[in-house]
Amino acid sequence: MTTEEQLAVPLLEAQDLAVKYPNGELALHDMTFSIDAPSFTAIIGPNGSGKSTLIKTILGLMKPVHGFVRVLGHDSVKDSKTIQRLIRYVPQRDHIELTVPMRVKDIVLMGRLMKKPPPRFVSGKDREVGKSALKRVDMIDLWDRPFPELSGGQRQRVLVARALAGEGQILVLDEPLAGTDAESQKMIVEALGEYQRDFDVSIIMVTHDLNPIHVFVKHVLLLRNTLVGIGTPCDVMDPELIKRVYGPAAEVVEYAGHRYCITPDSGVDRHD
Amino acid sequence: MIDLLQLIFGTPFIVRALIAAILIAMIASTSGTFLVFRGLSFMASGVAHAALGGAALGFFLQETGFFPWFDPVLGAVLFAVLVAVMTGYAGESGIAQKMEVAVGVSFALSMSLAVFLMYYIPSDKVLVLWGYLVGDILLLTNQDVVLLVITTTLVVAVILMLNKEFVYVSVDYEGAIAHGMNARAYHYVMLVVSAIAIALATKAVGAILVYAILVAPAAASNELVKSVTGVMVAVFSIALFAQVIGIMISFAIAVSPSAIAGLIAAFSYVVALQVRRIRERARDQKLFEADKEETIPATFEGVVVPDDHSGHNH
């Protein structure tokens, strides 16, 4: 594939996509959309709106019951192996098991070693890239520290560094800002924004709260079990649309030329 | 001293017991450690009891003449693997709680089966069957030791070869799949290999010793040691120590070496919890003092120290 052809292939392309939860309930239905690459895409919506399901479908962890989704032209079911080579994934923080005595360096190196064939030995380059990724989120001093002993925000920064240390054109992050302190949030958002600019990768991020990443985001998918809105952050911040998704308590405010959304949901999210 | 050593190494049953103690400690430091990492320490006891049920079935089939070739050891291994596969299937979603339920159910199933079949097995075989539960490390035959050597070699080789894979699958199952690792295969390999080792260890030394030695030292080490290799070494040391002390005490007083080893192993976990608590308290104290030291020079450099009203400026 030449570079020009690659540019023409959308980052994500879904047609009539429907996905069920393992319990048989419909999580997503009638999703049809297309997003150009490269992009910083945010997937937003209230709890239980199918945000994580969409990501898991893209990664090939869940299968559509109807329709399809393609990632850079590769079908999520048929070409899942190809997609897995392109992807670097950060799951929700509480999906990381803390019973294993991992150090910060072990977690970051995991980002590189998971994609290596066995026996997955650590090379000098792996270490170097891992260290520079930790520098981007200001965690390099904790290189040797036990991962389970870090605070929630610090753990999340290390997980983001794991993705930054890896290889692959697409970074997928599930709720990397949920339940983190303001400092960590700022650090993560800026590290991702800068990384995307420097390395020309695409980022797909599930989030409760669009506001912290507003200025970096190019495309927004607003979900409520189906696609409710798509566009730039300010397009999606339409008072009508937001109230329809988040309920009447949601407000849209304008600040410094950007539209921000205030919901009881995001409010809780940002202050814990 | 030399006389004592000569006595020990000149007595075949003591030599067999010591070799078995080393082998079981190796199984504990590999299988036991990874089961605890995976949040599955309960599986060690589930599999050990399943082995009992499988052996009961073996004796039953042999005695009734249905399948004279069906060795009780074969039954034990088959049942153990079955439990591992059921547990693995329940855990494919990556949720440890579901696996605990699967272990619990198969535990109940195989124990019930064992008790049920016991009525149809001649009483001399029932005694052998009880050996699967309370076994005695001092009564091992050469065949037991050979079986144990083979299974230990298998489990240690597999875990040394695939330890990174097992760690990654334990830490981040979803992420491992998303990055193209065959997490499902590693998940099953780990459970099945551990199950085979546990079944044969159960045959040799009994279910009670197996799960005392497989679970408690790993849980204790995981509280205190901060690296995967470190935990494995610590588990080996605690497990070997507990068993050797058990064997030694059994010569001095009339007591089962398994019981002493089990008690020491369980005690190691209690001690580990205490040490951890003391350590945490010391760390908090240090942090508190460091905080104080940091604030004081800050005032000298003219940095404004937040006063009582900071945080109230709404």
GROMACS .gro file of N, CA and C in nm, chain B residues 1-103:
model
  309
  273MET      N    1   2.799  -3.563   6.389
  273MET     CA    2   2.739  -3.491   6.275
  273MET      C    3   2.745  -3.578   6.149
  274ILE      N    4   2.869  -3.628   6.123
  274ILE     CA    5   2.886  -3.712   6.004
  274ILE      C    6   2.802  -3.839   6.016
  275ASP      N    7   2.800  -3.892   6.139
  275ASP     CA    8   2.719  -4.012   6.163
  275ASP      C    9   2.573  -3.986   6.129
  276LEU      N   10   2.526  -3.869   6.171
  276LEU     CA   11   2.386  -3.834   6.149
  276LEU      C   12   2.357  -3.826   5.998
  277LEU      N   13   2.449  -3.757   5.927
  277LEU     CA   14   2.430  -3.744   5.782
  277LEU      C   15   2.430  -3.880   5.715
  278GLN      N   16   2.524  -3.966   5.763
  278GLN     CA   17   2.530  -4.101   5.706
  278GLN      C   18   2.400  -4.175   5.729
  279LEU      N   19   2.347  -4.155   5.850
  279LEU     CA   20   2.221  -4.221   5.885
  279LEU      C   21   2.109  -4.173   5.792
  280ILE      N   22   2.105  -4.039   5.774
  280ILE     CA   23   1.997  -3.981   5.691
  280ILE      C   24   2.008  -4.031   5.547
  281PHE      N   25   2.129  -4.017   5.490
  281PHE     CA   26   2.141  -4.051   5.348
  281PHE      C   27   2.156  -4.202   5.324
  282GLY      N   28   2.172  -4.277   5.433
  282GLY     CA   29   2.176  -4.422   5.418
  282GLY      C   30   2.038  -4.484   5.435
  283THR      N   31   1.939  -4.401   5.467
  283THR     CA   32   1.804  -4.454   5.488
  283THR      C   33   1.718  -4.417   5.369
  284PRO      N   34   1.684  -4.515   5.285
  284PRO     CA   35   1.616  -4.482   5.159
  284PRO      C   36   1.488  -4.402   5.177
  285PHE      N   37   1.406  -4.433   5.279
  285PHE     CA   38   1.279  -4.361   5.285
  285PHE      C   39   1.298  -4.214   5.322
  286ILE      N   40   1.408  -4.184   5.397
  286ILE     CA   41   1.434  -4.043   5.427
  286ILE      C   42   1.485  -3.971   5.302
  287VAL      N   43   1.571  -4.038   5.227
  287VAL     CA   44   1.621  -3.977   5.103
  287VAL      C   45   1.505  -3.948   5.008
  288ARG      N   46   1.414  -4.048   4.995
  288ARG     CA   47   1.298  -4.026   4.907
  288ARG      C   48   1.214  -3.908   4.957
  289ALA      N   49   1.196  -3.899   5.088
  289ALA     CA   50   1.115  -3.789   5.143
  289ALA      C   51   1.181  -3.655   5.115
  290LEU      N   52   1.314  -3.648   5.130
  290LEU     CA   53   1.382  -3.519   5.107
  290LEU      C   54   1.378  -3.479   4.960
  291ILE      N   55   1.395  -3.580   4.871
  291ILE     CA   56   1.385  -3.549   4.728
  291ILE      C   57   1.245  -3.498   4.696
  292ALA      N   58   1.144  -3.566   4.751
  292ALA     CA   59   1.006  -3.524   4.726
  292ALA      C   60   0.983  -3.383   4.779
  293ALA      N   61   1.042  -3.352   4.896
  293ALA     CA   62   1.025  -3.218   4.954
  293ALA      C   63   1.079  -3.111   4.858
  294ILE      N   64   1.197  -3.140   4.799
  294ILE     CA   65   1.256  -3.044   4.704
  294ILE      C   66   1.166  -3.029   4.582
  295LEU      N   67   1.116  -3.144   4.530
  295LEU     CA   68   1.033  -3.139   4.410
  295LEU      C   69   0.903  -3.064   4.435
  296ILE      N   70   0.842  -3.090   4.550
  296ILE     CA   71   0.715  -3.021   4.582
  296ILE      C   72   0.741  -2.872   4.600
  297ALA      N   73   0.854  -2.837   4.659
  297ALA     CA   74   0.887  -2.694   4.673
  297ALA      C   75   0.904  -2.630   4.535
  298MET      N   76   0.958  -2.706   4.439
  298MET     CA   77   0.972  -2.652   4.303
  298MET      C   78   0.836  -2.633   4.238
  299ILE      N   79   0.745  -2.729   4.259
  299ILE     CA   80   0.610  -2.714   4.203
  299ILE      C   81   0.541  -2.593   4.266
  300ALA      N   82   0.561  -2.577   4.399
  300ALA     CA   83   0.499  -2.463   4.467
  300ALA      C   84   0.552  -2.331   4.412
  301SER      N   85   0.683  -2.324   4.388
  301SER     CA   86   0.740  -2.196   4.346
  301SER      C   87   0.703  -2.162   4.202
  302THR      N   88   0.660  -2.260   4.124
  302THR     CA   89   0.617  -2.231   3.986
  302THR      C   90   0.464  -2.227   3.980
  303SER      N   91   0.400  -2.344   3.989
  303SER     CA   92   0.254  -2.350   3.982
  303SER      C   93   0.188  -2.266   4.090
  304GLY      N   94   0.231  -2.286   4.214
  304GLY     CA   95   0.169  -2.217   4.327
  304GLY      C   96   0.176  -2.066   4.309
  305THR      N   97   0.294  -2.017   4.272
  305THR     CA   98   0.312  -1.873   4.253
  305THR      C   99   0.218  -1.819   4.146
  306PHE      N  100   0.211  -1.888   4.032
  306PHE     CA  101   0.130  -1.834   3.923
  306PHE      C  102  -0.019  -1.846   3.951
  307LEU      N  103  -0.059  -1.949   4.027
  307LEU     CA  104  -0.201  -1.958   4.064
  307LEU      C  105  -0.238  -1.842   4.156
  308VAL      N  106  -0.149  -1.806   4.248
  308VAL     CA  107  -0.177  -1.693   4.336
  308VAL      C  108  -0.179  -1.562   4.255
  309PHE      N  109  -0.089  -1.547   4.161
  309PHE     CA  110  -0.089  -1.427   4.074
  309PHE      C  111  -0.222  -1.416   4.000
  310ARG      N  112  -0.273  -1.530   3.958
  310ARG     CA  113  -0.394  -1.530   3.876
  310ARG      C  114  -0.518  -1.517   3.964
  311GLY      N  115  -0.500  -1.508   4.096
  311GLY     CA  116  -0.614  -1.500   4.188
  311GLY      C  117  -0.684  -1.633   4.198
  312LEU      N  118  -0.611  -1.744   4.184
  312LEU     CA  119  -0.672  -1.876   4.173
  312LEU      C  120  -0.616  -1.974   4.275
  313SER      N  121  -0.573  -1.924   4.391
  313SER     CA  122  -0.510  -2.015   4.487
  313SER      C  123  -0.605  -2.129   4.524
  314PHE      N  124  -0.734  -2.101   4.521
  314PHE     CA  125  -0.834  -2.202   4.554
  314PHE      C  126  -0.827  -2.322   4.458
  315MET      N  127  -0.776  -2.299   4.336
  315MET     CA  128  -0.771  -2.409   4.240
  315MET      C  129  -0.680  -2.521   4.286
  316ALA      N  130  -0.576  -2.489   4.362
  316ALA     CA  131  -0.486  -2.593   4.411
  316ALA      C  132  -0.564  -2.695   4.494
  317SER      N  133  -0.651  -2.646   4.583
  317SER     CA  134  -0.726  -2.742   4.664
  317SER      C  135  -0.833  -2.811   4.581
  318GLY      N  136  -0.895  -2.739   4.489
  318GLY     CA  137  -0.996  -2.800   4.401
  318GLY      C  138  -0.938  -2.914   4.321
  319VAL      N  139  -0.822  -2.891   4.263
  319VAL     CA  140  -0.759  -2.994   4.179
  319VAL      C  141  -0.714  -3.112   4.264
  320ALA      N  142  -0.659  -3.083   4.381
  320ALA     CA  143  -0.612  -3.191   4.468
  320ALA      C  144  -0.728  -3.283   4.506
  321HIS      N  145  -0.844  -3.226   4.534
  321HIS     CA  146  -0.959  -3.309   4.569
  321HIS      C  147  -1.019  -3.378   4.448
  322ALA      N  148  -1.011  -3.313   4.333
  322ALA     CA  149  -1.057  -3.377   4.210
  322ALA      C  150  -0.973  -3.502   4.185
  323ALA      N  151  -0.844  -3.492   4.215
  323ALA     CA  152  -0.755  -3.608   4.197
  323ALA      C  153  -0.803  -3.724   4.283
  324LEU      N  154  -0.849  -3.692   4.403
  324LEU     CA  155  -0.904  -3.795   4.491
  324LEU      C  156  -1.025  -3.863   4.426
  325GLY      N  157  -1.117  -3.780   4.371
  325GLY     CA  158  -1.236  -3.835   4.304
  325GLY      C  159  -1.197  -3.923   4.186
  326GLY      N  160  -1.099  -3.875   4.109
  326GLY     CA  161  -1.053  -3.950   3.991
  326GLY      C  162  -0.990  -4.082   4.030
  327ALA      N  163  -0.913  -4.081   4.138
  327ALA     CA  164  -0.850  -4.204   4.184
  327ALA      C  165  -0.957  -4.303   4.231
  328ALA      N  166  -1.060  -4.252   4.300
  328ALA     CA  167  -1.170  -4.337   4.346
  328ALA      C  168  -1.236  -4.404   4.226
  329LEU      N  169  -1.257  -4.327   4.121
  329LEU     CA  170  -1.317  -4.383   3.999
  329LEU      C  171  -1.227  -4.491   3.940
  330GLY      N  172  -1.096  -4.466   3.944
  330GLY     CA  173  -1.000  -4.562   3.893
  330GLY      C  174  -1.008  -4.695   3.969
  331PHE      N  175  -1.006  -4.686   4.103
  331PHE     CA  176  -1.017  -4.808   4.184
  331PHE      C  177  -1.147  -4.881   4.156
  332PHE      N  178  -1.255  -4.805   4.144
  332PHE     CA  179  -1.387  -4.863   4.119
  332PHE      C  180  -1.388  -4.939   3.987
  333LEU      N  181  -1.337  -4.875   3.881
  333LEU     CA  182  -1.340  -4.937   3.748
  333LEU      C  183  -1.250  -5.062   3.744
  334GLN      N  184  -1.138  -5.056   3.819
  334GLN     CA  185  -1.047  -5.171   3.822
  334GLN      C  186  -1.110  -5.287   3.899
  335GLU      N  187  -1.165  -5.256   4.015
  335GLU     CA  188  -1.218  -5.360   4.103
  335GLU      C  189  -1.340  -5.429   4.044
  336THR      N  190  -1.428  -5.348   3.981
  336THR     CA  191  -1.549  -5.407   3.925
  336THR      C  192  -1.519  -5.479   3.795
  337GLY      N  193  -1.398  -5.458   3.742
  337GLY     CA  194  -1.359  -5.528   3.620
  337GLY      C  195  -1.413  -5.466   3.492
  338PHE      N  196  -1.475  -5.347   3.505
  338PHE     CA  197  -1.522  -5.279   3.384
  338PHE      C  198  -1.404  -5.241   3.293
  339PHE      N  199  -1.309  -5.170   3.353
  339PHE     CA  200  -1.190  -5.129   3.279
  339PHE      C  201  -1.066  -5.159   3.363
  340PRO      N  202  -1.017  -5.284   3.357
  340PRO     CA  203  -0.905  -5.322   3.444
  340PRO      C  204  -0.779  -5.239   3.419
  341TRP      N  205  -0.769  -5.180   3.301
  341TRP     CA  206  -0.648  -5.103   3.269
  341TRP      C  207  -0.654  -4.961   3.324
  342PHE      N  208  -0.767  -4.923   3.380
  342PHE     CA  209  -0.785  -4.783   3.423
  342PHE      C  210  -0.716  -4.761   3.557
  343ASP      N  211  -0.593  -4.716   3.553
  343ASP     CA  212  -0.514  -4.695   3.674
  343ASP      C  213  -0.569  -4.576   3.755
  344PRO      N  214  -0.572  -4.587   3.888
  344PRO     CA  215  -0.617  -4.474   3.970
  344PRO      C  216  -0.538  -4.345   3.942
  345VAL      N  217  -0.408  -4.358   3.915
  345VAL     CA  218  -0.328  -4.236   3.886
  345VAL      C  219  -0.380  -4.168   3.759
  346LEU      N  220  -0.415  -4.250   3.661
  346LEU     CA  221  -0.471  -4.196   3.537
  346LEU      C  222  -0.601  -4.121   3.568
  347GLY      N  223  -0.685  -4.182   3.653
  347GLY     CA  224  -0.809  -4.117   3.694
  347GLY      C  225  -0.782  -3.984   3.761
  348ALA      N  226  -0.683  -3.983   3.850
  348ALA     CA  227  -0.649  -3.861   3.922
  348ALA      C  228  -0.608  -3.750   3.825
  349VAL      N  229  -0.521  -3.785   3.730
  349VAL     CA  230  -0.472  -3.685   3.634
  349VAL      C  231  -0.588  -3.637   3.546
  350LEU      N  232  -0.671  -3.730   3.499
  350LEU     CA  233  -0.784  -3.693   3.412
  350LEU      C  234  -0.878  -3.595   3.482
  351PHE      N  235  -0.914  -3.628   3.606
  351PHE     CA  236  -1.006  -3.540   3.679
  351PHE      C  237  -0.942  -3.403   3.704
  352ALA      N  238  -0.814  -3.404   3.737
  352ALA     CA  239  -0.744  -3.278   3.763
  352ALA      C  240  -0.747  -3.190   3.639
  353VAL      N  241  -0.719  -3.253   3.523
  353VAL     CA  242  -0.718  -3.177   3.399
  353VAL      C  243  -0.859  -3.126   3.367
  354LEU      N  244  -0.958  -3.210   3.398
  354LEU     CA  245  -1.097  -3.169   3.374
  354LEU      C  246  -1.131  -3.043   3.455
  355VAL      N  247  -1.091  -3.042   3.581
  355VAL     CA  248  -1.115  -2.923   3.664
  355VAL      C  249  -1.044  -2.802   3.604
  356ALA      N  250  -0.920  -2.822   3.560
  356ALA     CA  251  -0.844  -2.711   3.502
  356ALA      C  252  -0.914  -2.658   3.378
  357VAL      N  253  -0.966  -2.747   3.295
  357VAL     CA  254  -1.032  -2.703   3.172
  357VAL      C  255  -1.162  -2.631   3.203
  358MET      N  256  -1.240  -2.686   3.299
  358MET     CA  257  -1.364  -2.618   3.339
  358MET      C  258  -1.335  -2.480   3.394
  359THR      N  259  -1.233  -2.472   3.479
  359THR     CA  260  -1.193  -2.344   3.537
  359THR      C  261  -1.149  -2.249   3.427
  360GLY      N  262  -1.070  -2.302   3.335
  360GLY     CA  263  -1.021  -2.221   3.225
  360GLY      C  264  -1.135  -2.167   3.141
  361TYR      N  265  -1.234  -2.252   3.115
  361TYR     CA  266  -1.347  -2.211   3.033
  361TYR      C  267  -1.423  -2.098   3.102
  362ALA      N  268  -1.445  -2.116   3.234
  362ALA     CA  269  -1.517  -2.013   3.309
  362ALA      C  270  -1.439  -1.882   3.309
  363GLY      N  271  -1.307  -1.892   3.299
  363GLY     CA  272  -1.224  -1.773   3.310
  363GLY      C  273  -1.185  -1.710   3.178
  364GLU      N  274  -1.244  -1.761   3.067
  364GLU     CA  275  -1.205  -1.705   2.937
  364GLU      C  276  -1.238  -1.558   2.924
  365SER      N  277  -1.340  -1.515   2.999
  365SER     CA  278  -1.374  -1.373   2.996
  365SER      C  279  -1.270  -1.292   3.074
  366GLY      N  280  -1.181  -1.361   3.146
  366GLY     CA  281  -1.077  -1.291   3.221
  366GLY      C  282  -1.121  -1.254   3.362
  367ILE      N  283  -1.239  -1.300   3.406
  367ILE     CA  284  -1.288  -1.264   3.538
  367ILE      C  285  -1.257  -1.376   3.637
  368ALA      N  286  -1.178  -1.344   3.741
  368ALA     CA  287  -1.132  -1.447   3.834
  368ALA      C  288  -1.246  -1.505   3.917
  369GLN      N  289  -1.346  -1.423   3.951
  369GLN     CA  290  -1.456  -1.472   4.036
  369GLN      C  291  -1.527  -1.590   3.973
  370LYS      N  292  -1.547  -1.585   3.841
  370LYS     CA  293  -1.616  -1.693   3.772
  370LYS      C  294  -1.537  -1.823   3.784
  371MET      N  295  -1.403  -1.810   3.782
  371MET     CA  296  -1.319  -1.929   3.791
  371MET      C  297  -1.331  -1.991   3.930
  372GLU      N  298  -1.341  -1.906   4.032
  372GLU     CA  299  -1.355  -1.957   4.169
  372GLU      C  300  -1.481  -2.042   4.180
  373VAL      N  301  -1.589  -1.998   4.117
  373VAL     CA  302  -1.714  -2.073   4.123
  373VAL      C  303  -1.695  -2.209   4.054
  374ALA      N  304  -1.632  -2.209   3.938
  374ALA     CA  305  -1.609  -2.334   3.865
  374ALA      C  306  -1.527  -2.431   3.950
  375VAL      N  307  -1.424  -2.379   4.017
  375VAL     CA  308  -1.342  -2.463   4.104
  375VAL      C  309  -1.429  -2.520   4.217
   0.00000   0.00000   0.00000
